[in-house]
């Protein structure tokens, strides 16, 4: 996962690319009432290596959604292009450590 993140950041992929790639690669299975969704890392890596960015129309809509949410909550908008960087699939980008404990931090949209 960390290798995928390094490649994605080097290619300039952003959070919308992350959404599109993980949606494209998702595999869903069911075990009774439990739904299990996985993302095969080899397929994710293949999309990242070819620089898959997803739909530009949907990317613009995502940026507008994030800008609207920032305005609604009184936060400053994200700098251009208005979309966060690639959030990551590996543990190094997904976690930061505080007091020796990992803390997952995702604040794109308010609650």
XYZ file of N, CA and C in Angstrom:
333
model
N 0.801 -1.190 0.000
C 0.000 0.000 0.000
C 0.851 1.264 0.000
N 1.921 1.271 0.782
C 2.772 2.469 0.842
C 3.448 2.732 -0.500
N 3.820 1.672 -1.220
C 4.411 1.839 -2.552
C 3.390 2.484 -3.493
N 2.149 2.038 -3.432
C 1.090 2.627 -4.256
C 0.964 4.117 -3.941
N 0.999 4.463 -2.664
C 0.876 5.867 -2.267
C 2.020 6.706 -2.821
N 3.241 6.184 -2.767
C 4.387 6.933 -3.298
C 4.223 7.173 -4.801
N 3.793 6.143 -5.535
C 3.589 6.282 -6.982
C 2.469 7.273 -7.270
N 1.364 7.170 -6.530
C 0.215 8.058 -6.747
C 0.592 9.513 -6.500
N 1.313 9.773 -5.432
C 1.717 11.151 -5.136
C 2.707 11.671 -6.175
N 3.607 10.812 -6.634
C 4.562 11.218 -7.664
C 3.850 11.553 -8.976
N 2.757 10.880 -9.260
C 1.992 11.132 -10.490
C 0.964 12.243 -10.322
N 0.860 12.804 -9.133
C -0.056 13.916 -8.907
C -1.515 13.521 -8.784
N -1.776 12.276 -8.414
C -3.162 11.860 -8.241
C -3.730 12.474 -6.964
N -5.020 12.752 -6.994
C -5.652 13.426 -5.868
C -6.757 12.562 -5.268
N -7.525 13.149 -4.360
C -8.564 12.408 -3.655
C -9.648 11.903 -4.601
N -9.950 12.666 -5.677
C -10.958 12.161 -6.602
C -10.434 10.940 -7.360
N -9.167 10.948 -7.733
C -8.573 9.774 -8.374
C -8.670 8.580 -7.432
N -8.423 8.827 -6.157
C -8.500 7.781 -5.134
C -9.908 7.188 -5.090
N -10.936 8.062 -5.075
C -12.325 7.595 -5.058
C -12.619 6.754 -6.298
N -12.253 7.266 -7.459
C -12.537 6.571 -8.713
C -11.812 5.218 -8.778
N -10.540 5.194 -8.412
C -9.759 3.953 -8.490
C -10.290 2.915 -7.509
N -10.548 3.329 -6.277
C -11.030 2.357 -5.306
C -12.440 1.882 -5.634
N -13.260 2.734 -6.216
C -14.594 2.308 -6.645
C -14.476 1.312 -7.796
N -13.589 1.617 -8.737
C -13.380 0.754 -9.900
C -12.848 -0.616 -9.506
N -11.966 -0.649 -8.508
C -11.303 -1.892 -8.115
C -12.049 -2.682 -7.044
N -13.095 -2.133 -6.476
C -13.778 -2.771 -5.345
C -14.339 -4.141 -5.717
N -14.165 -5.066 -4.819
C -14.735 -6.406 -4.947
C -15.621 -6.614 -3.730
N -16.877 -6.915 -3.963
C -17.824 -7.089 -2.865
C -18.287 -8.544 -2.808
N -18.234 -9.112 -1.617
C -18.753 -10.450 -1.388
C -19.693 -10.380 -0.186
N -20.514 -11.390 -0.060
C -21.449 -11.435 1.056
C -21.266 -12.740 1.819
N -21.302 -12.620 3.107
C -21.282 -13.776 4.005
C -22.492 -13.623 4.911
N -23.592 -14.204 4.463
C -24.838 -13.991 5.189
C -25.264 -12.543 5.014
N -25.501 -11.864 6.116
C -25.896 -10.453 6.053
C -24.696 -9.511 6.052
N -23.505 -10.053 6.154
C -22.300 -9.224 6.205
C -21.773 -8.998 4.792
N -21.547 -7.735 4.470
C -20.970 -7.375 3.175
C -19.490 -7.073 3.382
N -18.644 -7.700 2.575
C -17.200 -7.490 2.669
C -16.735 -6.850 1.372
N -16.116 -5.670 1.483
C -15.604 -4.970 0.311
C -14.088 -4.914 0.417
N -13.428 -5.423 -0.621
C -11.965 -5.413 -0.664
C -11.506 -4.653 -1.899
N -10.255 -4.245 -1.868
C -9.645 -3.522 -2.988
C -8.318 -4.202 -3.298
N -8.278 -5.086 -4.305
C -7.036 -5.790 -4.645
C -5.922 -4.801 -4.991
N -4.853 -4.843 -4.223
C -3.798 -3.848 -4.371
C -3.099 -3.914 -5.725
N -2.992 -5.083 -6.329
C -2.353 -5.154 -7.657
C -3.160 -4.375 -8.686
N -4.479 -4.482 -8.616
C -5.323 -3.742 -9.549
C -5.277 -2.237 -9.255
N -5.251 -1.878 -7.980
C -5.115 -0.466 -7.608
C -3.794 0.069 -8.136
N -2.709 -0.679 -7.942
C -1.391 -0.261 -8.427
C -1.392 -0.086 -9.945
N -2.029 -1.005 -10.663
C -2.078 -0.897 -12.126
C -2.767 0.405 -12.551
N -3.882 0.755 -11.912
C -4.578 2.006 -12.237
C -3.729 3.221 -11.876
N -3.054 3.148 -10.741
C -2.204 4.265 -10.312
C -1.031 4.437 -11.275
N -0.402 3.331 -11.660
C 0.746 3.408 -12.562
C 0.374 3.984 -13.924
N -0.838 3.718 -14.378
C -1.226 4.302 -15.666
C -1.786 5.713 -15.507
N -1.812 6.228 -14.271
C -2.225 7.607 -14.041
C -3.714 7.855 -14.183
N -4.527 6.849 -13.879
C -5.980 6.980 -14.008
C -6.489 8.086 -13.088
N -7.156 9.073 -13.671
C -7.636 10.217 -12.892
C -9.143 10.246 -12.735
N -9.859 9.477 -13.501
C -11.311 9.481 -13.384
C -11.940 10.602 -14.187
N -13.230 10.737 -14.031
C -14.023 11.702 -14.784
C -13.737 13.145 -14.340
N -13.383 13.988 -15.312
C -13.140 15.400 -14.995
C -14.431 16.109 -14.584
N -15.544 15.680 -15.171
C -16.840 16.269 -14.803
C -17.155 15.973 -13.332
N -16.940 14.724 -12.923
C -17.191 14.360 -11.531
C -16.161 14.997 -10.596
N -14.939 15.169 -11.062
C -13.902 15.828 -10.268
C -14.321 17.262 -9.943
N -14.848 17.964 -10.959
C -15.303 19.346 -10.752
C -16.478 19.383 -9.770
N -17.381 18.425 -9.874
C -18.515 18.357 -8.943
C -18.040 18.097 -7.517
N -17.046 17.236 -7.369
C -16.480 16.947 -6.049
C -15.847 18.200 -5.457
N -15.115 18.949 -6.274
C -14.503 20.200 -5.805
C -15.578 21.191 -5.358
N -16.671 21.280 -6.133
C -17.771 22.190 -5.735
C -18.413 21.741 -4.425
N -18.587 20.437 -4.258
C -19.149 19.911 -3.019
C -18.271 20.282 -1.826
N -16.970 20.099 -1.960
C -16.054 20.424 -0.869
C -16.035 21.929 -0.583
N -16.104 22.757 -1.637
C -16.133 24.211 -1.453
C -17.425 24.639 -0.761
N -18.542 24.044 -1.169
C -19.829 24.365 -0.543
C -19.809 23.978 0.932
N -19.278 22.808 1.237
C -19.213 22.363 2.618
C -18.328 23.291 3.451
N -17.214 23.713 2.890
C -16.325 24.630 3.612
C -17.037 25.959 3.884
N -17.743 26.480 2.893
C -18.465 27.744 3.069
C -19.573 27.587 4.111
N -20.265 26.477 4.063
C -21.384 26.237 4.995
C -20.904 26.150 6.437
N -19.722 25.605 6.642
C -19.215 25.414 7.998
C -18.260 26.523 8.441
N -18.011 27.495 7.560
C -17.138 28.610 7.921
C -15.661 28.297 7.871
N -15.290 27.208 7.226
C -13.876 26.878 7.071
C -13.354 27.476 5.783
N -12.066 27.739 5.687
C -11.533 28.239 4.425
C -11.574 27.152 3.366
N -11.794 27.523 2.114
C -11.814 26.508 1.048
C -10.417 25.929 0.839
N -10.389 24.759 0.257
C -9.108 24.142 -0.074
C -8.443 24.934 -1.190
N -7.125 24.999 -1.210
C -6.456 25.693 -2.313
C -6.738 25.009 -3.648
N -6.611 25.760 -4.735
C -6.867 25.218 -6.076
C -6.037 23.959 -6.268
N -6.615 22.943 -6.837
C -7.888 22.844 -7.533
C -9.075 22.548 -6.630
N -8.921 22.640 -5.318
C -10.040 22.445 -4.414
C -10.287 21.004 -4.012
N -9.322 20.139 -4.285
C -9.446 18.722 -3.938
C -8.200 18.314 -3.156
N -8.375 17.589 -2.053
C -7.207 17.153 -1.270
C -6.296 16.225 -2.071
N -5.096 16.078 -1.562
C -4.136 15.158 -2.173
C -4.600 13.721 -1.983
N -3.953 12.808 -2.654
C -4.222 11.369 -2.543
C -4.200 10.985 -1.060
N -5.299 10.437 -0.522
C -5.348 10.128 0.909
C -4.560 8.894 1.310
N -4.364 7.971 0.394
C -3.532 6.816 0.689
C -4.294 5.519 0.839
N -3.588 4.439 0.579
C -4.088 3.093 0.815
C -3.167 2.330 1.767
N -2.001 2.870 2.004
C -1.039 2.240 2.905
C -1.081 2.874 4.281
N -0.483 2.230 5.253
C -0.557 2.728 6.627
C 0.158 4.050 6.874
N 1.203 4.369 6.113
C 1.941 5.605 6.394
C 1.113 6.855 6.116
N 0.323 6.869 5.054
C -0.512 8.034 4.780
C -1.828 8.006 5.550
N -2.309 6.834 5.878
C -3.598 6.723 6.569
C -3.523 7.091 8.035
N -2.373 6.955 8.646
C -2.272 7.165 10.083
C -1.239 8.226 10.413
N -1.522 8.944 11.433
C -0.497 9.765 12.063
C -0.436 9.284 13.505
N 0.639 9.543 14.155
C 0.796 9.038 15.513
C 0.763 10.176 16.508
N 0.025 9.965 17.597
C -0.099 10.959 18.649
C 0.032 10.215 19.969
N 1.063 10.526 20.715
C 1.291 9.831 21.976
C 1.563 8.349 21.792
N 2.183 7.990 20.659
C 2.505 6.600 20.399
C 1.354 5.769 19.851
N 0.173 6.380 19.708
C -1.001 5.667 19.202
C -1.370 6.179 17.817
N -1.731 5.271 16.871
C -2.145 5.728 15.539
C -3.510 6.418 15.600
N -3.638 7.512 14.852
C -4.889 8.262 14.795
C -5.251 8.439 13.328
N -6.416 7.938 12.917
C -6.884 8.127 11.548
C -7.500 9.509 11.467
N -7.109 10.274 10.464
C -7.589 11.649 10.363
C -8.096 11.919 8.954
N -9.384 12.111 8.809
C -10.006 12.445 7.535
C -11.033 13.527 7.807
N -10.824 14.723 7.261
C -11.743 15.816 7.523
C -12.119 16.534 6.241
N -12.590 15.819 5.250
C -12.991 16.453 3.998
C -14.323 17.125 4.152
N -15.246 16.447 4.787
C -16.592 16.973 4.960
C -16.899 17.056 6.446
N -17.640 18.081 6.814
C -17.997 18.216 8.217
C -19.093 17.221 8.567
N -19.337 17.083 9.837
C -20.413 16.180 10.273
C -21.602 16.970 10.691
